[in-house]
CSV table of C-alpha atoms (C1' of nucleotides) and ligand atoms in Angstrom, one decimal:
chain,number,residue,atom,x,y,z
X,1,UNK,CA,-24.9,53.9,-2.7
X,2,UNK,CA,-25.0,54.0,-6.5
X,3,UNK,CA,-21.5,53.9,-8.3
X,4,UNK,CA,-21.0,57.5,-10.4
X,5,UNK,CA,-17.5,59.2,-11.5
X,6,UNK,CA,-18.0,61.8,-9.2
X,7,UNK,CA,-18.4,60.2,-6.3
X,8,UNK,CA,-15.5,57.9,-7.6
X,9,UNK,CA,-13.4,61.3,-8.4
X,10,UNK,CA,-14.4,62.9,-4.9
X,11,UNK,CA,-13.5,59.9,-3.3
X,12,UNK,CA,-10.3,59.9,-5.2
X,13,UNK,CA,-9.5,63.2,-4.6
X,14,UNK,CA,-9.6,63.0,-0.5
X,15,UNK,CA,-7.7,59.7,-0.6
X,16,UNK,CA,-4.8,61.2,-2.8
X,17,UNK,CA,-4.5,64.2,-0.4
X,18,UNK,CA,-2.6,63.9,2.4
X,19,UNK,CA,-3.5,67.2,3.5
X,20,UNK,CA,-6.7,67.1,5.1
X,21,UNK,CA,-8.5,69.2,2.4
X,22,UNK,CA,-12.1,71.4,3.2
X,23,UNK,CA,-14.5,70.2,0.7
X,24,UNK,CA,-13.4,73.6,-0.7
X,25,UNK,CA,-10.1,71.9,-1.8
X,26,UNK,CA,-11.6,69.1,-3.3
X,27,UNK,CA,-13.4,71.1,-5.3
X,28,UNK,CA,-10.6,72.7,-7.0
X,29,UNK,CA,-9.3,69.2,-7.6
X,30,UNK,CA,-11.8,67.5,-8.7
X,31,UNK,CA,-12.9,70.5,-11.1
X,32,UNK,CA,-9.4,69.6,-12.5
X,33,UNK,CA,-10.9,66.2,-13.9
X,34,UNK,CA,-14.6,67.2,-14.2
X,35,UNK,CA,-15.0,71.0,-15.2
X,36,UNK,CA,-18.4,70.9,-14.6
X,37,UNK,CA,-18.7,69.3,-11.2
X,38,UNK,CA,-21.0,71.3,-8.9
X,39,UNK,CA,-19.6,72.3,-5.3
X,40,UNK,CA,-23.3,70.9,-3.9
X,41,UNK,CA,-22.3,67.6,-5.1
X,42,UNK,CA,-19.4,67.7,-3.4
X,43,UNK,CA,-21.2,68.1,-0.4
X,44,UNK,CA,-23.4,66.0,-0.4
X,45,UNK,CA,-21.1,63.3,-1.2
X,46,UNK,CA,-18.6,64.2,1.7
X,47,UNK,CA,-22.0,63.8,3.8
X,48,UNK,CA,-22.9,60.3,2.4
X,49,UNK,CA,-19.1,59.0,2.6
X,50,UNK,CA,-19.0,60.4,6.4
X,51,UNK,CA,-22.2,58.7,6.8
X,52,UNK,CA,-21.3,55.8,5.8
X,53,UNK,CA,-17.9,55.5,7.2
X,54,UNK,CA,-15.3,55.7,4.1
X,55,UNK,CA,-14.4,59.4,5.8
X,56,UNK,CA,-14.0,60.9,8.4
X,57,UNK,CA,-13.9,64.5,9.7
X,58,UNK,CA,-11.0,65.7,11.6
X,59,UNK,CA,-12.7,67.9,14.4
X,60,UNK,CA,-15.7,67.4,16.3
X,61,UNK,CA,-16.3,71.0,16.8
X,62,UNK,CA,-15.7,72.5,13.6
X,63,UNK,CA,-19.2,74.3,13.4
X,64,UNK,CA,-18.9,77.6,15.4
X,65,UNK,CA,-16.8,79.1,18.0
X,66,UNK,CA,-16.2,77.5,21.2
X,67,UNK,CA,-14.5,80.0,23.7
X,68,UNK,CA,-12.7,79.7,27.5
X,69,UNK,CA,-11.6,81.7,29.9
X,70,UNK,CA,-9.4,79.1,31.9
X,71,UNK,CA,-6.1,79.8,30.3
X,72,UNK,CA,-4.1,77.3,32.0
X,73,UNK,CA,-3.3,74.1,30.2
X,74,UNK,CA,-5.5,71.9,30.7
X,75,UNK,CA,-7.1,68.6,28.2
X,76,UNK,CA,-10.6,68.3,27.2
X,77,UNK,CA,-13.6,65.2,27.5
X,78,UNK,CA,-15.5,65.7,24.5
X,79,UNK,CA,-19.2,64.2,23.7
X,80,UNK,CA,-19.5,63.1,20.6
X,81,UNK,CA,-23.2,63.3,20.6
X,82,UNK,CA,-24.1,66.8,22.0
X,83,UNK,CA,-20.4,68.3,21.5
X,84,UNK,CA,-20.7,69.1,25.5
X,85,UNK,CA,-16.3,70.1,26.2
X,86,UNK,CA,-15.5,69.2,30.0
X,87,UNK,CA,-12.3,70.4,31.2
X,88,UNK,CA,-9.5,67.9,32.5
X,89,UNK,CA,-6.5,69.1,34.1
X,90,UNK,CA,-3.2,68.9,32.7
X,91,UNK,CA,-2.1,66.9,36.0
X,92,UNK,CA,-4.9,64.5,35.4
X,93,UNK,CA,-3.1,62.9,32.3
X,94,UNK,CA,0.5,61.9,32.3
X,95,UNK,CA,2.9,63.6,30.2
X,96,UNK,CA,2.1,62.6,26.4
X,97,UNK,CA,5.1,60.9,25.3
X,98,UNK,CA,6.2,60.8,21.6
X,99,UNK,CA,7.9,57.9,20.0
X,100,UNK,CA,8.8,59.6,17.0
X,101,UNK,CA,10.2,62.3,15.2
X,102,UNK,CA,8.1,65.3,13.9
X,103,UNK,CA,7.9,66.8,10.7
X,104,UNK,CA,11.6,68.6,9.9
X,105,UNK,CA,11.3,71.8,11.3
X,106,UNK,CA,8.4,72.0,13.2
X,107,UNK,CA,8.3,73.6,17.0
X,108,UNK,CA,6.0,72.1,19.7
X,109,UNK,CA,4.1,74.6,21.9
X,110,UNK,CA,2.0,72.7,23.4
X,111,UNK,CA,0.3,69.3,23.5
X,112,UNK,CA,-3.2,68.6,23.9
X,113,UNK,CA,-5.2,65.6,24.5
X,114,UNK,CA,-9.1,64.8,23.6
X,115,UNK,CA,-10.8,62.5,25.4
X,116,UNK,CA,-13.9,61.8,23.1
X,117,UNK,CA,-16.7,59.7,24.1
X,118,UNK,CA,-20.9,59.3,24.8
X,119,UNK,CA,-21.2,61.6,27.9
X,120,UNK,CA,-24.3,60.0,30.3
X,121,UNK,CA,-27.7,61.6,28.7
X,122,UNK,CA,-26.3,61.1,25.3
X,123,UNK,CA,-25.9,57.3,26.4
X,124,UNK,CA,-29.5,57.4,28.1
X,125,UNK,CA,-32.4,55.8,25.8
X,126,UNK,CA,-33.9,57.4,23.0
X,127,UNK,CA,-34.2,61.3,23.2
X,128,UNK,CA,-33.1,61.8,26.9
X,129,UNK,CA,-30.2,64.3,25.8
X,130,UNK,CA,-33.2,67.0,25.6
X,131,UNK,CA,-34.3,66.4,29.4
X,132,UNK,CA,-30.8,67.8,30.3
X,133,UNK,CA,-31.6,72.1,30.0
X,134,UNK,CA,-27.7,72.9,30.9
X,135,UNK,CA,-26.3,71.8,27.5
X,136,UNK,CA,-26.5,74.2,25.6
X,137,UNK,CA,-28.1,74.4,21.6
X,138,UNK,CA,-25.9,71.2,20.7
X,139,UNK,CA,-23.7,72.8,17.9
X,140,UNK,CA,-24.3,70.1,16.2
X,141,UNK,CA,-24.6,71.8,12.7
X,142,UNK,CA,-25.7,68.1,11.6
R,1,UNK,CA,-8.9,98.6,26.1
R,2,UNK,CA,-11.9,100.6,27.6
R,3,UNK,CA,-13.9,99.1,30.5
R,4,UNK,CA,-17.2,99.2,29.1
R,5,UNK,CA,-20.4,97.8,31.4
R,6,UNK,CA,-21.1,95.5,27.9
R,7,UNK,CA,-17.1,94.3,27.9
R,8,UNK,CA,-17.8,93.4,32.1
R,9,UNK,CA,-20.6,91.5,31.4
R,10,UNK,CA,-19.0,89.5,28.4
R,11,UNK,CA,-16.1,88.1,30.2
R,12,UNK,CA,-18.2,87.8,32.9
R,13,UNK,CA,-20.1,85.6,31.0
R,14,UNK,CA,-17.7,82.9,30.0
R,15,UNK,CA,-16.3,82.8,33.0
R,16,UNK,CA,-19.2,81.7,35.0
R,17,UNK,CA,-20.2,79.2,32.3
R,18,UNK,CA,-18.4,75.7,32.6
R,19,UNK,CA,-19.7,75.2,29.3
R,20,UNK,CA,-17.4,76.3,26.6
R,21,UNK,CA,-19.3,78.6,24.7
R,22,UNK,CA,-20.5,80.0,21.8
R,23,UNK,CA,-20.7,83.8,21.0
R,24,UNK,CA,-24.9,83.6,20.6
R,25,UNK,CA,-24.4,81.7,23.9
R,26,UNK,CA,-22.7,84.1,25.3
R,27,UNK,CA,-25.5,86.7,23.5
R,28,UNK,CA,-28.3,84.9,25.0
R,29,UNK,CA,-26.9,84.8,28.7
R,30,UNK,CA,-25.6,88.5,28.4
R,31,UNK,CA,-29.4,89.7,27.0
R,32,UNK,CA,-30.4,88.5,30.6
R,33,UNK,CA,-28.4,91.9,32.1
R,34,UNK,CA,-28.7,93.9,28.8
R,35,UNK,CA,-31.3,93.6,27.0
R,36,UNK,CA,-30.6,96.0,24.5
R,37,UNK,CA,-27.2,94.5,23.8
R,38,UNK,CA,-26.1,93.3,20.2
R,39,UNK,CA,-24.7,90.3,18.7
R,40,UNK,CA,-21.8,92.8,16.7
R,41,UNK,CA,-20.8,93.8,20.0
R,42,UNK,CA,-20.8,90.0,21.9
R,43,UNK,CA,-18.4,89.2,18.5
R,44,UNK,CA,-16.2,92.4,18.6
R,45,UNK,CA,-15.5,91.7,22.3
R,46,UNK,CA,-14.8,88.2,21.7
R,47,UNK,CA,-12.1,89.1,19.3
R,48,UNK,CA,-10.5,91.9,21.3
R,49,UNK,CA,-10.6,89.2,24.4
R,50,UNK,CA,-8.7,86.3,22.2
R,51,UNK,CA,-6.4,89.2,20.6
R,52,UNK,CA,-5.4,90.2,23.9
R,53,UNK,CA,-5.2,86.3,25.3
R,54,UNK,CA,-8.2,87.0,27.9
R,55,UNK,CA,-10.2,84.2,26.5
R,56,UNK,CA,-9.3,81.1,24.0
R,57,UNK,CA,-10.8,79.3,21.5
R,58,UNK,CA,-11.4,75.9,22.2
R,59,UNK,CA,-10.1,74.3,18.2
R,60,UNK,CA,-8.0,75.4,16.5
R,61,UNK,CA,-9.9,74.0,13.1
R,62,UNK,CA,-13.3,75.3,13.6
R,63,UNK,CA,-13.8,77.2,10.8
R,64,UNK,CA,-14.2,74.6,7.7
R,65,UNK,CA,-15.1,71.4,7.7
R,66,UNK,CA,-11.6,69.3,6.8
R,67,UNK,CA,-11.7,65.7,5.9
R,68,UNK,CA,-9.5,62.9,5.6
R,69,UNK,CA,-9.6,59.1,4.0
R,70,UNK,CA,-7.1,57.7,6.5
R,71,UNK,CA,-9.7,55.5,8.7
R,72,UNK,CA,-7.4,54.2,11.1
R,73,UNK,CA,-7.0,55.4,14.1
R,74,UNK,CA,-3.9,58.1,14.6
R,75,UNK,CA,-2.5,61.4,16.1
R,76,UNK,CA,-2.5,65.0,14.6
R,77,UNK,CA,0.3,67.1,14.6
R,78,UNK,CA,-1.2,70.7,13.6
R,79,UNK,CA,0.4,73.9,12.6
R,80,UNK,CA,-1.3,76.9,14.8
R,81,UNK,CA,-0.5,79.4,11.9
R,82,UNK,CA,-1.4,78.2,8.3
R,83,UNK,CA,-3.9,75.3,10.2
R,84,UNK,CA,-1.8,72.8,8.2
R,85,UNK,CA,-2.5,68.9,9.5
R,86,UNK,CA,-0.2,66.2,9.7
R,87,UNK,CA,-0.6,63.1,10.9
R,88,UNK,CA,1.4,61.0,13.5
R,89,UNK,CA,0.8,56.9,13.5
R,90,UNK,CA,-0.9,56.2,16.7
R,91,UNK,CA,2.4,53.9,17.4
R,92,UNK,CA,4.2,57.1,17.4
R,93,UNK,CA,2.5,58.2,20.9
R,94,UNK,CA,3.2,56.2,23.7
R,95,UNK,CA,-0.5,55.1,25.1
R,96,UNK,CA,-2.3,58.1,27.1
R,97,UNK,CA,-2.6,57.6,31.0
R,98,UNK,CA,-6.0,58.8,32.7
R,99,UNK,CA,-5.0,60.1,36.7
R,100,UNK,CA,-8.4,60.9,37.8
R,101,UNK,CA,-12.3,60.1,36.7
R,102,UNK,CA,-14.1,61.3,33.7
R,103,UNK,CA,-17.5,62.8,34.4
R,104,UNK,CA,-19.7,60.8,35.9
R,105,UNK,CA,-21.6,57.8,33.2
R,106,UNK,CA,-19.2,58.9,30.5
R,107,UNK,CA,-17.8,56.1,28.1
R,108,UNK,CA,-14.8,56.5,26.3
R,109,UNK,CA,-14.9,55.9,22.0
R,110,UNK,CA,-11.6,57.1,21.8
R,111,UNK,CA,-8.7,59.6,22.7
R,112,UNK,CA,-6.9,61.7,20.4
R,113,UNK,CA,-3.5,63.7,21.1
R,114,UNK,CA,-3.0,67.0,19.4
R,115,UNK,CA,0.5,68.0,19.2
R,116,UNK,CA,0.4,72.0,18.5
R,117,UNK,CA,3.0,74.3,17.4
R,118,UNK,CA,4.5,76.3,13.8
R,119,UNK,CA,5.4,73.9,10.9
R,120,UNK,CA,8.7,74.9,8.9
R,121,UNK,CA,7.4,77.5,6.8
R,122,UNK,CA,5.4,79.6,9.3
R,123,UNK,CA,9.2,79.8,11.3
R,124,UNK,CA,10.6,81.3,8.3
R,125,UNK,CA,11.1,84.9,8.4
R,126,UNK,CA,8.0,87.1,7.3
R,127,UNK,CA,6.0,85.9,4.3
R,128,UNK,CA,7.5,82.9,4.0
R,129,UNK,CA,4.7,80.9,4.4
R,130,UNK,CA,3.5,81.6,1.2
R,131,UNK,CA,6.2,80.3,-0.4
R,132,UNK,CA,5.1,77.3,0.0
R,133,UNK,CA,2.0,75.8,-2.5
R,134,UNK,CA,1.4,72.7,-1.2
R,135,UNK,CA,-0.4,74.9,2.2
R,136,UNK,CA,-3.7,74.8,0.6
R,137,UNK,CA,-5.8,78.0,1.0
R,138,UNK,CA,-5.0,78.6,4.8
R,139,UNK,CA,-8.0,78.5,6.4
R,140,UNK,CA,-7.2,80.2,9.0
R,141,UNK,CA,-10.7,82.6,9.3
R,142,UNK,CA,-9.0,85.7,10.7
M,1,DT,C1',-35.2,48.1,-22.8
M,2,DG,C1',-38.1,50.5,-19.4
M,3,DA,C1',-39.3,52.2,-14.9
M,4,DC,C1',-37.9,54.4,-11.0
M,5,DA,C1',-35.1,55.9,-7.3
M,6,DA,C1',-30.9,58.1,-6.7
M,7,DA,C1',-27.7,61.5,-8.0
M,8,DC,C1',-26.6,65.6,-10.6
M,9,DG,C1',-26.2,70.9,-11.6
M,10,DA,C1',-28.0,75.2,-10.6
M,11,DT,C1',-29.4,78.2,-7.4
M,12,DA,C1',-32.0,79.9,-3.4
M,13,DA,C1',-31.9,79.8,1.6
M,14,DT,C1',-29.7,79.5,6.1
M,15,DG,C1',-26.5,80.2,9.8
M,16,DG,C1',-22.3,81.9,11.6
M,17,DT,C1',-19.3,85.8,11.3
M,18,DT,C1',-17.4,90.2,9.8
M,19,DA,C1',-17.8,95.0,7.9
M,20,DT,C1',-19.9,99.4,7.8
M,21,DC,C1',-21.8,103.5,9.7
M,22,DG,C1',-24.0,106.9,12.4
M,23,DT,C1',-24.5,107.6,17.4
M,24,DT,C1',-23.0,107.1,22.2
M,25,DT,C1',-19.6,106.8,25.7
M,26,DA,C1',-15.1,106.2,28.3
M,27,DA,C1',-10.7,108.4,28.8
M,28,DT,C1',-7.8,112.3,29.0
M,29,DA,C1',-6.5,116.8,29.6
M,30,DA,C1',-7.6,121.8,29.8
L,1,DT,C1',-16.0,120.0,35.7
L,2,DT,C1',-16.2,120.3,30.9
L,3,DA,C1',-14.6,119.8,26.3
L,4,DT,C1',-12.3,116.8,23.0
L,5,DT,C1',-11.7,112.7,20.8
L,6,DA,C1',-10.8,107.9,20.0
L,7,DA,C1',-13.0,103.8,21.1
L,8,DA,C1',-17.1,101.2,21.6
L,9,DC,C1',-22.0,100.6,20.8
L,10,DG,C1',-26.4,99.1,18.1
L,11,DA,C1',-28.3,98.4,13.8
L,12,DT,C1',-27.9,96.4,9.7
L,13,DA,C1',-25.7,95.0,5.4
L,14,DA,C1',-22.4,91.9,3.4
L,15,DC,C1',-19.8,87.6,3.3
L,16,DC,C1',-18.7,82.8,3.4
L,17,DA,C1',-19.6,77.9,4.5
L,18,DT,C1',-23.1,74.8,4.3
L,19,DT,C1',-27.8,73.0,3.4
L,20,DA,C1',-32.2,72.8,0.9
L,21,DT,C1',-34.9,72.8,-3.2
L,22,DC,C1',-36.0,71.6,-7.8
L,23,DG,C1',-36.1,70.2,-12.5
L,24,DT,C1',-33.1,67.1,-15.2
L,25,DT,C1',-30.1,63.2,-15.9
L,26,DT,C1',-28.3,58.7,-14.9
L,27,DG,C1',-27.4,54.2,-12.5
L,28,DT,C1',-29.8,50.1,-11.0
L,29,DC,C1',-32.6,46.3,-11.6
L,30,DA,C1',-36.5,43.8,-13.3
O,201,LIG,MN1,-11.5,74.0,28.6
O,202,LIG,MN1,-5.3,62.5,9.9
O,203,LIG,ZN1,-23.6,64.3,25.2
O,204,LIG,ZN1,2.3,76.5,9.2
DNA sequence: TGACAAACGATAATGGTTATCGTTTAATAA
DNA sequence: TTATTAAACGATAACCATTATCGTTTGTCA
């Protein structure tokens, strides 16, 4: 990976943050340091940093919609190969249990927990997450 | 709402799939029973469904990628209205307790605890959550 | 210093989602 | 029933986030 003030400013720019910016936002902060930055190569250096570890991206299904219709609380085992969701019922974890305070002000409603993992095709050798027809088009927007 | 044949088949749908869906998911299995049904209508249903708290969405951060530098490994505390992230030091959670199998051949990478709710600002009485310029552009998609 | 692969900026293309609009249909009341 | 009307439908354009393409520039290394 070749050293260039971009990708130094990018880098920068997520690290400084602590707010869990969209490349979107760093955009508009790294424009502040070099106007003519293009919003492509932010992109594509948010892709080669999560690619090569130095980031990471907060949700595993950020690409398109996922809906439910099982309203009751319940937590979720998630594949991080073929974003598969399988449900887990609320009585199959214990109670989450926080150690600390919250930031001031804010109100819990609920709590959910995210089991994430290689489900058992996505483990299988080579391309065996095909053979399996019931997951659907892996929203894997790679 | 109006009980339409289209709306039946929708909700119908979701419910028979164990799979978490997306909307062209739900367009492709629907086609099977109408044929001449569109896409609009699979989204306009899937709206009036969440709106009315028939259905939920599986993430609450689905719509933009969002990044962050901090690599190890920690909780999320997240704001349901302006989408805000904060982050909670996995030390801050007491371990999470498994009652009952995962799917069968599934291997845990990691497990990550969501704790949901309205930050400070989003409380506050009507607009206030624009008061507040450090909530970068709220990507909440509407 | 020179050669070359990698990265850049600009911009077109794609994919998911929403908006618009003219037509059809479910709901309601005469 | 039938007439009225607001809601929902299908088709399609528009929109926004993201990726691909391409000609130019720059970092790396001999
Ligand atoms: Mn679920
Ligand atoms: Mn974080
Ligand atoms: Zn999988
Ligand atoms: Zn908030």
């Amino acid at each position: 990976m070749a050293f260039t003030f971009q990708r130094q400013v990018i880098y920068e720019a997520v690290l400084d943050s602590r707010q869990h910016p969209t490349p979107e936002n760093i955009y508009e902060q790294v424009r502040g340091r070099i106007p003519s930055i293009s919003l492509g190569t932010v992109y594509k250096n948010v892709k080669t940093f999560l690619d090569t570890g130095l980031l990471k991206e907060v949700s595993l299904h950020h690409g398109s919609l996922r809906l439910e219709a099982n309203m009751t609380p319940h937590h979720h085992v998630v594949c991080s190969g073929c974003k598969a969701i399988f449900d887990l019922e609320e009585s199959d974890v214990a109670p989450v249990e926080l150690k600390s305070r919250l930031p001031k002000g804010f109100a819990i409603a609920r709590c959910s927990v995210e089991i994430i993992g290689l489900c058992a095709s996505c483990r299988g050798i080579g391309a065996s997450n095909k053979k399996i027809s019931t997951h659907h088009s892996s929203g894997a927007r790679k």
